[in-house]
Short mmCIF file of C-alpha atoms in Angstrom, two decimals:
data_model
loop_
_atom_site.label_atom_id
_atom_site.label_comp_id
_atom_site.label_asym_id
_atom_site.label_seq_id
_atom_site.Cartn_x
_atom_site.Cartn_y
_atom_site.Cartn_z
CA MET A 3 45.58 -42.04 -3.98
CA GLY A 4 42.54 -44.22 -4.41
CA ARG A 5 43.51 -46.49 -7.29
CA ASP A 6 46.45 -47.95 -9.19
CA VAL A 7 47.80 -46.06 -12.17
CA PRO A 8 49.93 -47.21 -15.11
CA ALA A 9 53.49 -46.13 -15.75
CA LEU A 10 53.48 -43.56 -18.56
CA VAL A 11 54.52 -40.11 -19.74
CA PHE A 12 51.98 -37.26 -19.73
CA THR A 13 51.59 -34.83 -22.62
CA ARG A 14 50.29 -31.26 -22.64
CA ASP A 15 47.13 -32.55 -24.27
CA ASP A 16 46.66 -35.00 -21.38
CA ARG A 17 46.78 -32.11 -18.94
CA ARG A 18 44.34 -29.99 -20.94
CA GLN A 19 41.85 -32.84 -21.18
CA TYR A 20 42.20 -33.62 -17.50
CA ARG A 21 41.57 -30.00 -16.51
CA ASN A 22 38.38 -29.98 -18.57
CA LYS A 23 37.28 -33.31 -17.16
CA MET A 24 37.84 -32.15 -13.59
CA GLN A 25 35.66 -29.13 -14.23
CA ASN A 26 32.96 -31.43 -15.60
CA CYS A 27 33.22 -33.53 -12.45
CA LEU A 28 32.96 -30.44 -10.26
CA ASP A 29 29.84 -29.29 -12.14
CA ALA A 30 28.26 -32.73 -11.71
CA PHE A 31 29.19 -32.71 -8.01
CA ALA A 32 27.50 -29.31 -7.57
CA GLN A 33 24.36 -30.67 -9.21
CA MET A 34 24.36 -33.71 -6.94
CA LEU A 35 24.62 -31.44 -3.91
CA SER A 36 21.77 -29.22 -5.07
CA GLU A 37 19.57 -32.24 -5.84
CA GLU A 38 20.35 -33.98 -2.51
CA ARG A 39 21.45 -37.25 -4.08
CA PHE A 40 23.61 -38.47 -1.20
CA GLU A 41 23.25 -41.46 1.15
CA LEU A 42 22.09 -40.20 4.55
CA GLU A 43 20.24 -42.99 6.31
CA ARG A 44 23.01 -45.15 7.77
CA PRO A 45 26.12 -43.03 8.43
CA GLN A 46 29.20 -45.09 9.20
CA VAL A 47 32.71 -44.68 10.52
CA GLY A 48 35.87 -46.23 9.13
CA LEU A 49 39.51 -46.74 10.01
CA GLU A 50 42.79 -47.17 8.13
CA ILE A 51 46.06 -47.98 9.87
CA GLU A 52 49.50 -47.78 8.27
CA LEU A 53 52.21 -50.01 9.73
CA ASN A 54 55.94 -50.60 9.39
CA LEU A 55 57.67 -53.87 8.58
CA VAL A 56 60.73 -54.84 10.62
CA ASP A 57 63.02 -57.83 10.95
CA ALA A 58 63.75 -59.74 14.15
CA ALA A 59 66.25 -57.07 15.22
CA GLY A 60 63.72 -54.26 14.88
CA GLU A 61 65.31 -52.85 11.71
CA PRO A 62 63.19 -51.92 8.66
CA THR A 63 62.75 -54.67 6.11
CA MET A 64 61.84 -53.96 2.48
CA ARG A 65 59.47 -56.87 1.98
CA SER A 66 55.98 -55.46 1.54
CA THR A 67 55.26 -57.52 -1.58
CA ASP A 68 56.27 -60.79 0.09
CA ILE A 69 54.33 -60.04 3.26
CA LEU A 70 51.19 -59.01 1.37
CA GLU A 71 51.31 -62.36 -0.42
CA ALA A 72 51.72 -64.12 2.91
CA ILE A 73 48.81 -62.27 4.54
CA ALA A 74 46.59 -62.92 1.49
CA ASP A 75 43.78 -60.60 2.58
CA SER A 76 42.22 -57.89 0.39
CA ALA A 77 41.92 -55.58 3.42
CA TRP A 78 45.71 -55.15 3.27
CA SER A 79 47.53 -53.09 0.64
CA SER A 80 50.91 -51.65 -0.21
CA GLU A 81 51.95 -48.15 0.72
CA LEU A 82 54.60 -45.73 -0.50
CA GLY A 83 57.58 -47.59 0.95
CA ARG A 84 58.59 -51.23 0.72
CA PHE A 85 58.71 -51.23 4.54
CA ASN A 86 55.03 -50.15 4.84
CA LEU A 87 51.65 -51.84 4.73
CA GLU A 88 48.13 -50.51 5.27
CA ILE A 89 44.99 -52.18 6.56
CA ASN A 90 41.53 -50.86 5.77
CA ILE A 91 39.10 -51.91 8.50
CA PRO A 92 35.57 -52.40 7.10
CA PRO A 93 33.21 -49.47 7.78
CA ARG A 94 30.61 -49.82 10.50
CA ARG A 95 28.05 -47.94 12.57
CA LEU A 96 29.82 -46.27 15.50
CA THR A 97 27.84 -48.18 18.12
CA ALA A 98 27.43 -51.46 16.26
CA GLY A 99 28.17 -54.77 17.95
CA GLY A 100 28.72 -53.71 21.55
CA PRO A 101 31.66 -52.16 23.42
CA ASP A 102 34.35 -54.65 22.44
CA ALA A 103 33.32 -55.51 18.88
CA TRP A 104 35.49 -53.02 16.97
CA GLU A 105 38.56 -53.65 19.12
CA LYS A 106 38.19 -57.41 18.69
CA GLU A 107 37.85 -57.05 14.92
CA ILE A 108 40.96 -54.87 14.64
CA ARG A 109 43.08 -57.01 16.95
CA ASN A 110 42.07 -60.19 15.15
CA ALA A 111 43.03 -58.67 11.78
CA LEU A 112 46.39 -57.40 13.08
CA ASN A 113 47.20 -60.63 14.90
CA HIS A 114 46.42 -62.70 11.82
CA ALA A 115 48.69 -60.49 9.71
CA GLU A 116 51.46 -60.63 12.32
CA GLU A 117 51.31 -64.44 12.38
CA ARG A 118 51.61 -64.62 8.60
CA ALA A 119 54.38 -62.00 8.53
CA ALA A 120 56.32 -63.73 11.31
CA ALA A 121 56.18 -67.02 9.44
CA ALA A 122 57.80 -65.19 6.52
CA GLY A 123 60.49 -63.63 8.72
CA ALA A 124 59.06 -60.15 9.34
CA HIS A 125 57.01 -58.33 11.97
CA LEU A 126 54.48 -55.49 12.01
CA ILE A 127 54.87 -52.44 14.21
CA MET A 128 52.22 -49.76 14.70
CA ILE A 129 54.12 -46.51 15.32
CA GLY A 130 54.21 -42.99 13.90
CA ILE A 131 57.82 -43.09 12.67
CA LEU A 132 59.96 -46.22 12.92
CA PRO A 133 62.80 -45.22 15.31
CA THR A 134 65.37 -47.50 13.67
CA LEU A 135 64.79 -46.01 10.22
CA GLN A 136 67.95 -44.41 8.79
CA GLN A 137 68.29 -42.04 5.90
CA THR A 138 69.96 -44.78 3.86
CA ASP A 139 66.72 -46.76 4.17
CA VAL A 140 64.64 -44.24 2.24
CA GLY A 141 66.37 -44.05 -1.12
CA GLU A 142 64.81 -44.94 -4.47
CA ALA A 143 65.22 -48.66 -3.79
CA ALA A 144 62.73 -48.36 -0.91
CA LEU A 145 59.97 -47.01 -3.16
CA SER A 146 57.03 -49.39 -3.51
CA GLU A 147 56.77 -51.51 -6.64
CA ASN A 148 53.27 -50.12 -7.21
CA PRO A 149 53.53 -47.93 -10.35
CA ARG A 150 51.37 -45.17 -8.89
CA TYR A 151 54.04 -44.23 -6.35
CA ARG A 152 56.86 -44.14 -8.88
CA LEU A 153 54.75 -42.00 -11.16
CA LEU A 154 53.88 -39.68 -8.29
CA ASN A 155 57.55 -39.44 -7.38
CA GLU A 156 58.45 -38.46 -10.95
CA GLN A 157 55.74 -35.83 -11.15
CA ILE A 158 56.60 -34.18 -7.82
CA PHE A 159 60.27 -33.84 -8.75
CA ALA A 160 59.38 -32.64 -12.22
CA ALA A 161 57.35 -29.87 -10.58
CA ARG A 162 60.10 -29.02 -8.06
CA GLY A 163 63.07 -29.21 -10.38
CA GLU A 164 65.38 -29.89 -7.44
CA ASP A 165 65.91 -32.16 -4.42
CA LEU A 166 63.68 -31.96 -1.36
CA GLN A 167 65.07 -30.24 1.71
CA ILE A 168 64.05 -31.68 5.09
CA SER A 169 64.69 -29.35 8.00
CA VAL A 170 63.39 -29.92 11.54
CA ASP A 171 64.60 -28.23 14.74
CA GLY A 172 63.65 -30.07 17.91
CA VAL A 173 65.67 -31.54 20.75
CA ASP A 174 68.21 -32.27 18.02
CA ARG A 175 68.56 -30.59 14.65
CA LEU A 176 67.99 -32.30 11.29
CA ARG A 177 69.16 -30.86 7.97
CA THR A 178 69.18 -33.13 4.95
CA TYR A 179 68.13 -33.51 1.31
CA ALA A 180 66.23 -36.25 -0.49
CA ASP A 181 66.08 -37.12 -4.18
CA THR A 182 62.85 -39.14 -3.87
CA ILE A 183 59.61 -38.73 -1.93
CA THR A 184 60.35 -41.95 0.00
CA PRO A 185 60.99 -40.06 3.30
CA GLU A 186 57.21 -39.60 3.30
CA ALA A 187 56.97 -43.37 3.85
CA ALA A 188 58.44 -42.79 7.30
CA CYS A 189 55.10 -41.19 8.25
CA THR A 190 52.68 -43.95 9.25
CA SER A 191 49.29 -42.78 10.42
CA THR A 192 45.85 -43.68 11.67
CA GLN A 193 43.03 -42.31 9.54
CA PHE A 194 39.52 -42.00 10.97
CA HIS A 195 36.62 -41.69 8.54
CA LEU A 196 33.26 -40.15 9.42
CA GLN A 197 30.35 -40.25 6.99
CA VAL A 198 28.24 -37.08 7.14
CA SER A 199 25.45 -35.48 5.17
CA PRO A 200 26.25 -32.64 2.76
CA ASP A 201 24.40 -30.19 5.04
CA GLU A 202 26.54 -31.16 8.02
CA PHE A 203 29.85 -31.61 6.24
CA ALA A 204 31.15 -28.07 6.75
CA ASP A 205 30.42 -28.14 10.48
CA TYR A 206 32.14 -31.49 10.99
CA TRP A 207 35.15 -30.45 8.90
CA ASN A 208 35.46 -27.17 10.81
CA ALA A 209 35.18 -29.02 14.12
CA ALA A 210 37.86 -31.50 13.04
CA GLN A 211 40.16 -28.65 12.02
CA ALA A 212 39.62 -26.90 15.35
CA ILE A 213 40.82 -29.89 17.39
CA THR A 214 43.77 -31.13 15.30
CA GLY A 215 46.30 -29.58 17.68
CA VAL A 216 44.65 -31.23 20.66
CA GLN A 217 44.52 -34.60 18.89
CA VAL A 218 48.20 -34.50 17.98
CA ALA A 219 49.34 -33.32 21.40
CA LEU A 220 47.47 -36.15 23.14
CA ALA A 221 48.45 -38.91 20.70
CA ALA A 222 52.01 -37.92 19.72
CA ASN A 223 54.06 -41.02 18.90
CA SER A 224 56.86 -39.93 16.53
CA PRO A 225 59.77 -38.32 18.42
CA PHE A 226 62.63 -39.82 16.37
CA LEU A 227 63.67 -39.52 12.73
CA PHE A 228 66.95 -40.72 11.19
CA GLY A 229 68.47 -41.24 14.64
CA LYS A 230 67.62 -37.75 15.91
CA GLU A 231 65.15 -36.71 18.61
CA LEU A 232 63.05 -33.94 17.09
CA TRP A 233 59.40 -33.00 17.67
CA ARG A 234 57.06 -35.14 19.74
CA GLU A 235 55.08 -35.73 16.52
CA THR A 236 57.76 -35.33 13.86
CA ARG A 237 55.38 -36.78 11.26
CA ILE A 238 53.78 -33.37 10.89
CA PRO A 239 56.80 -31.35 9.67
CA LEU A 240 58.22 -34.35 7.80
CA PHE A 241 55.04 -34.96 5.84
CA GLU A 242 54.72 -31.25 5.07
CA GLN A 243 58.19 -31.22 3.54
CA ALA A 244 58.49 -34.67 1.97
CA THR A 245 55.87 -34.12 -0.76
CA ASP A 246 56.39 -30.39 -1.36
CA THR A 247 56.25 -29.57 -5.07
CA ARG A 248 57.44 -25.98 -4.49
CA PRO A 249 61.03 -24.81 -4.78
CA ALA A 250 62.00 -21.97 -2.44
CA GLU A 251 61.17 -19.19 -4.93
CA ILE A 252 57.63 -20.50 -5.39
CA LYS A 253 57.07 -20.76 -1.64
CA VAL A 254 57.81 -17.09 -1.06
CA GLN A 255 55.27 -16.19 -3.73
CA GLY A 256 52.57 -17.65 -1.51
CA VAL A 257 51.80 -20.75 -3.61
CA ARG A 258 49.95 -23.22 -1.42
CA PRO A 259 51.61 -26.48 -0.35
CA ARG A 260 50.10 -29.86 -1.21
CA VAL A 261 50.20 -30.89 2.45
CA TRP A 262 47.82 -28.27 3.64
CA PHE A 263 45.95 -27.29 6.75
CA GLY A 264 43.83 -24.87 4.74
CA GLU A 265 43.30 -21.14 5.13
CA ARG A 266 39.67 -20.62 6.22
CA TRP A 267 36.62 -22.16 7.81
CA ILE A 268 34.27 -23.48 5.14
CA THR A 269 30.53 -23.24 4.52
CA SER A 270 30.19 -26.25 2.17
CA VAL A 271 32.07 -29.35 1.11
CA PHE A 272 32.03 -27.81 -2.36
CA ASP A 273 34.51 -25.19 -1.09
CA LEU A 274 37.23 -27.81 -0.67
CA PHE A 275 36.84 -29.54 -4.03
CA GLU A 276 36.61 -26.18 -5.75
CA GLU A 277 39.85 -25.08 -4.05
CA ASN A 278 41.52 -28.25 -5.29
CA LEU A 279 40.87 -27.25 -8.89
CA ARG A 280 41.61 -23.59 -8.39
CA TYR A 281 44.94 -23.92 -6.58
CA TYR A 282 46.57 -27.20 -7.62
CA PRO A 283 47.82 -28.41 -11.00
CA ALA A 284 47.29 -32.10 -11.66
CA LEU A 285 50.11 -34.45 -10.75
CA LEU A 286 48.47 -37.49 -12.37
CA PRO A 287 46.30 -36.31 -15.30
CA LEU A 288 44.63 -39.65 -16.02
CA CYS A 289 41.21 -39.42 -17.69
CA ASP A 290 38.44 -41.93 -17.14
CA GLU A 291 36.05 -42.86 -19.94
CA GLU A 292 32.92 -41.97 -17.96
CA ASP A 293 31.09 -38.73 -18.77
CA PRO A 294 29.83 -37.62 -15.33
CA GLN A 295 27.04 -35.40 -16.68
CA GLU A 296 25.81 -38.10 -19.03
CA ARG A 297 25.81 -40.58 -16.15
CA LEU A 298 23.83 -38.17 -13.98
CA ASP A 299 21.31 -37.39 -16.69
CA GLY A 300 20.75 -41.11 -17.15
CA GLY A 301 19.85 -41.51 -13.48
CA GLY A 302 23.14 -43.11 -12.51
CA VAL A 303 25.80 -42.22 -9.97
CA PRO A 304 29.05 -40.88 -11.45
CA ALA A 305 32.37 -42.03 -10.03
CA LEU A 306 33.90 -38.54 -10.52
CA ALA A 307 37.19 -40.35 -11.10
CA GLU A 308 39.26 -37.32 -12.04
CA LEU A 309 37.99 -35.28 -9.11
CA THR A 310 38.74 -38.04 -6.60
CA LEU A 311 42.17 -38.87 -8.04
CA HIS A 312 43.18 -35.21 -7.90
CA ASN A 313 41.85 -34.98 -4.34
CA GLY A 314 44.06 -37.93 -3.43
CA THR A 315 47.19 -35.96 -4.38
CA ILE A 316 46.31 -33.03 -2.09
CA TYR A 317 47.13 -33.96 1.47
CA ARG A 318 44.80 -32.03 3.74
CA TRP A 319 45.00 -33.02 7.39
CA ASN A 320 41.21 -33.34 7.21
CA ARG A 321 40.40 -34.44 3.69
CA PRO A 322 36.96 -34.44 2.01
CA ILE A 323 36.05 -37.81 0.52
CA TYR A 324 33.48 -38.48 -2.19
CA ASP A 325 32.78 -42.16 -2.68
CA VAL A 326 30.16 -44.56 -4.02
CA ALA A 327 29.17 -47.66 -2.04
CA HIS A 328 26.47 -50.12 -3.05
CA GLY A 329 25.43 -47.77 -5.84
CA LYS A 330 24.90 -44.77 -3.53
CA PRO A 331 27.16 -41.72 -3.23
CA HIS A 332 28.24 -40.43 0.16
CA LEU A 333 30.60 -37.93 1.77
CA ARG A 334 33.19 -38.49 4.49
CA VAL A 335 35.61 -36.45 6.54
CA GLU A 336 38.95 -38.27 6.60
CA ASN A 337 40.90 -37.29 9.71
CA ARG A 338 44.57 -37.86 8.80
CA VAL A 339 46.46 -36.07 11.53
CA LEU A 340 47.19 -38.90 14.00
CA PRO A 341 50.12 -41.32 14.12
CA ALA A 342 49.67 -45.07 14.16
CA GLY A 343 49.72 -46.83 17.54
CA PRO A 344 50.97 -47.36 20.10
CA THR A 345 48.27 -50.00 20.75
CA VAL A 346 44.82 -50.84 19.48
CA ALA A 347 43.49 -49.61 22.83
CA ASP A 348 45.17 -46.24 22.27
CA VAL A 349 43.91 -46.03 18.69
CA LEU A 350 40.31 -46.67 19.72
CA ALA A 351 40.59 -44.16 22.58
CA ASN A 352 41.79 -41.58 20.05
CA GLY A 353 38.85 -42.45 17.83
CA ALA A 354 36.32 -42.17 20.65
CA PHE A 355 37.70 -38.76 21.60
CA TYR A 356 37.60 -37.57 17.99
CA TYR A 357 34.11 -38.83 17.19
CA GLY A 358 32.64 -37.68 20.48
CA LEU A 359 34.25 -34.25 20.52
CA THR A 360 33.39 -33.37 16.93
CA ARG A 361 29.76 -34.41 17.50
CA SER A 362 29.57 -32.24 20.61
CA LEU A 363 31.20 -29.25 18.93
CA VAL A 364 28.78 -29.45 16.01
CA GLU A 365 25.85 -29.44 18.42
CA GLU A 366 27.00 -26.26 20.22
CA GLU A 367 24.76 -23.24 19.81
CA ARG A 368 27.77 -20.95 19.35
CA THR A 369 30.36 -22.92 17.44
CA VAL A 370 34.03 -22.87 18.32
CA TRP A 371 34.99 -21.84 14.79
CA SER A 372 32.88 -18.69 15.16
CA ARG A 373 35.00 -17.77 18.21
CA MET A 374 38.44 -18.90 17.06
CA SER A 375 40.58 -17.72 14.17
CA PHE A 376 41.61 -20.28 11.58
CA SER A 377 45.26 -19.33 12.06
CA ALA A 378 44.96 -20.11 15.79
CA ALA A 379 43.80 -23.62 14.92
CA GLU A 380 46.78 -24.06 12.59
CA ASP A 381 49.18 -22.71 15.23
CA ASN A 382 47.73 -25.25 17.67
CA LEU A 383 48.55 -28.06 15.26
CA HIS A 384 52.22 -27.17 15.11
CA ALA A 385 52.45 -26.47 18.85
CA GLY A 386 50.84 -29.84 19.59
CA ALA A 387 53.21 -31.59 17.19
CA ARG A 388 56.30 -29.88 18.57
CA HIS A 389 55.59 -30.25 22.29
CA GLY A 390 53.15 -33.16 22.47
CA ILE A 391 51.30 -33.59 25.73
CA ASP A 392 53.34 -30.74 27.24
CA ALA A 393 51.97 -28.26 24.69
CA ARG A 394 50.10 -25.09 25.52
CA LEU A 395 47.23 -24.47 23.10
CA TYR A 396 44.74 -21.68 22.54
CA TRP A 397 41.04 -22.28 23.16
CA PRO A 398 38.21 -19.71 23.14
CA GLY A 399 37.22 -18.63 26.64
CA MET A 400 40.37 -20.12 28.16
CA GLY A 401 43.19 -18.41 26.29
CA GLU A 402 46.50 -20.27 26.07
CA VAL A 403 46.36 -23.24 28.40
CA PRO A 404 48.20 -26.56 28.95
CA VAL A 405 46.60 -29.15 26.72
CA ALA A 406 46.03 -31.56 29.62
CA GLU A 407 44.11 -28.90 31.51
CA LEU A 408 42.09 -28.00 28.41
CA VAL A 409 41.11 -31.61 27.86
CA LEU A 410 40.29 -32.45 31.48
CA ARG A 411 38.34 -29.28 32.20
CA ARG A 412 36.59 -28.63 28.91
CA LEU A 413 36.98 -31.14 26.08
CA LEU A 414 36.72 -34.54 27.75
CA PRO A 415 33.23 -33.84 29.16
CA MET A 416 32.23 -32.68 25.68
CA ALA A 417 33.55 -35.90 24.15
CA HIS A 418 31.47 -37.90 26.64
CA ARG A 419 28.40 -35.90 25.70
CA GLY A 420 29.03 -36.36 21.96
CA LEU A 421 29.35 -40.12 22.32
CA GLU A 422 26.22 -40.20 24.44
CA LEU A 423 24.35 -38.34 21.71
CA SER A 424 25.63 -41.00 19.30
CA GLY A 425 24.09 -43.76 21.43
CA MET A 426 27.13 -44.91 23.42
CA ASP A 427 26.36 -45.58 27.08
CA THR A 428 28.57 -44.87 30.09
CA ALA A 429 29.88 -48.42 30.45
CA TRP A 430 31.18 -48.22 26.89
CA ARG A 431 32.48 -44.64 27.00
CA GLU A 432 34.37 -44.79 30.27
CA PRO A 433 37.07 -47.32 29.32
CA LEU A 434 37.79 -45.52 26.03
CA LEU A 435 37.82 -41.93 27.24
CA GLY A 436 39.40 -43.06 30.51
CA ILE A 437 42.56 -43.71 28.51
CA ILE A 438 42.54 -40.09 27.32
CA GLU A 439 41.93 -38.91 30.87
CA GLN A 440 44.85 -40.92 32.25
CA ARG A 441 47.19 -39.66 29.53
CA CYS A 442 46.41 -36.15 30.74
CA VAL A 443 46.74 -37.04 34.44
CA THR A 444 50.06 -38.85 33.98
CA GLY A 445 51.41 -36.61 31.21
CA ARG A 446 52.44 -39.70 29.29
CA ASN A 447 51.82 -40.92 25.74
CA GLY A 448 53.74 -42.90 23.15
CA ALA A 449 56.20 -40.12 22.37
CA VAL A 450 57.02 -39.56 26.06
CA TRP A 451 57.63 -43.27 26.60
CA GLN A 452 59.85 -43.56 23.52
CA ALA A 453 62.01 -40.62 24.55
CA GLU A 454 62.29 -41.73 28.19
CA MET A 455 63.07 -45.32 27.26
CA PHE A 456 65.71 -44.24 24.75
CA HIS A 457 67.51 -42.05 27.29
CA HIS A 458 67.22 -44.75 29.95
CA ILE A 459 68.93 -47.28 27.66
CA VAL A 460 71.68 -44.82 26.70
CA ASP A 461 72.31 -43.86 30.33
CA THR A 462 72.31 -47.40 31.74
CA SER A 463 73.78 -49.46 28.89
CA HIS A 464 76.16 -46.89 27.36
CA VAL A 465 75.41 -48.03 23.82
CA ASP A 466 75.33 -45.78 20.76
CA ASN A 467 72.12 -44.05 19.74
CA HIS A 468 71.11 -46.48 17.02
CA GLU A 469 71.51 -49.50 19.28
CA ALA A 470 69.47 -47.71 21.96
CA LEU A 471 66.74 -46.99 19.41
CA ARG A 472 66.80 -50.61 18.26
CA ARG A 473 66.41 -51.91 21.82
CA MET A 474 63.67 -49.41 22.51
CA THR A 475 61.85 -50.49 19.34
CA ARG A 476 61.93 -54.14 20.35
CA GLN A 477 60.57 -53.28 23.81
CA TYR A 478 57.87 -51.13 22.20
CA MET A 479 56.75 -54.10 20.12
CA GLU A 480 56.42 -56.30 23.19
CA TYR A 481 54.22 -53.75 24.96
CA MET A 482 52.25 -53.10 21.76
CA HIS A 483 51.18 -56.75 21.65
CA LEU A 484 50.06 -56.65 25.29
CA ASN A 485 47.60 -53.89 24.31
CA ALA A 486 47.97 -52.00 27.59
CA PRO A 487 47.68 -48.24 26.85
CA ALA A 488 51.03 -46.48 26.46
CA HIS A 489 50.58 -44.28 29.54
CA THR A 490 50.92 -47.48 31.62
CA TRP A 491 54.19 -48.65 30.03
CA PRO A 492 57.13 -48.79 32.45
CA VAL A 493 60.60 -47.47 31.72
CA ASP A 494 63.11 -50.01 33.01
#
C-alpha cells in the first residue's frame, strides 16, 4: 500500500475531505503530464519478491517480526501475513553491470536473509502459494502486526458486510469462507517494475496486459491451496476473491472488483488514475498535509499522497505507479501477475521475457492491442492460470494455440529482439531466454513439478496428503537453493 498507516476510525467528514483531496491530486497529475515534468533520461527496472516463512518441517511459521529483526536490512519489509516477508531489490538500468550482476545481487540478498532466518529457527521459501498452508493458518492471528493491514481488513469487511467466500474448481474443488483477508497472504508474487515516459506508458501497459496469460501459463507455480490441488496458478482466483469488497448482490449489478484486469485498452496513464477515482470508494481515507497544487505552483514536485495511497488499494494485475525519486517524478508499470520462484534463475528468465517482449510489442507497426479484443486478453489470463503450460491461448494471426507453440514460434523471437533493442547482447540473452525455451520444449515449470512430485510421494510412500505436501515442500526448498531452473528438477 506504499506506507504505514495509524490505527483509527474514519468519519464521514474524513471521506469527504479525502475525495476532494484525491481530485486535487488528479488535477495536479494532469498538469504535470501536460507540462512534461517527468524523469525520462535514465529509465530503470525494479523487482520485488514476496516470500514465505517456514519452520524446519516445512510448515508455515508466524514469525515475520522476529525474522525482520534478525535480517536487519531496510530492503526487507513485512507483508499481510505473519508468515510473509518482502524484499525490494534496488532499481537499476536493465543492462547495468553485465550478464550476472542482477542475479548475483538478488542471490546474495536472499542468501544473507536465509542465513539470518535460519539462525533464528526459520527458513525462506520462494513459491507462489505455500503448499503446507492450511486454512487454520490464515485466521486473524496470522494478520501482520503492521496497523495498515488490520485497518485494511476492517475496511474491506465493513464494505462487504459479510464473510468472504472462496470458491475454486480445479483438479479438486475448494469451497470455504473467511472472516479476514488473511487468505490473500497465501498469494506470494514477483513484481517487475518498468519505468517509462508518459508518452509511452499506454503502449507498455497495453502490451503488458496482452501477455499476462502467456506469462502466467509459462511461470505457474501455485497448484495447491489448503491441501487441495486446484489451478496451476491458483494465486489468480484466490487473490481475486480474497480482497473482494462486493457482496453477491453488488457483483451482479456490475460493480467493478478491486482486483481488476481492467475493461479496455488505454490511451494515457491518466485513464487509469481517473478510473480509480471514478469507480472505487476510498478504503483508507487518510489526508496528507501537502497541497499538491500549491507545491506545483511553487516549482516543487508533489507527492500526490492520497492518489498513490488509493492506487495501492486497487489491485490491477498491471498497476500504474507514480513515484518521486531524488526529487524527480517518474512513472512505472508494475507487473504483478507472476508467482514467486521457483528459483532466482527462473525469476530472471521471467523478467527477461517480460521486458523483452513488451519492448518488441511496443515497437510493432501494427500493435497487438489493435488486433486483439481486451476480453480475449482477460480470457487468456484465466486460461493460463487454470491450465498453466498446457493452456491454449488466443493470439492474433494464430487463433487459439498451445502456449508453448505460441511462445516458440512467435513470442520468444520477439523477446530476443526486444532485449537486443534494449542493449542486451546474444551471450546475455541466450541463457535467460533459453530457460523459457526449455520450459516450452519440456512442458515443465514449477507447478508441473509440484503436482508430479506430490503424486509421486503419495503413490510411493502411501502417506496422507498433508505429509506428501510437506515432503514435497522440503524437496522444493533444496532444489530452490541449487538455483537450477525448475524444468530441470527430477521427480524421484
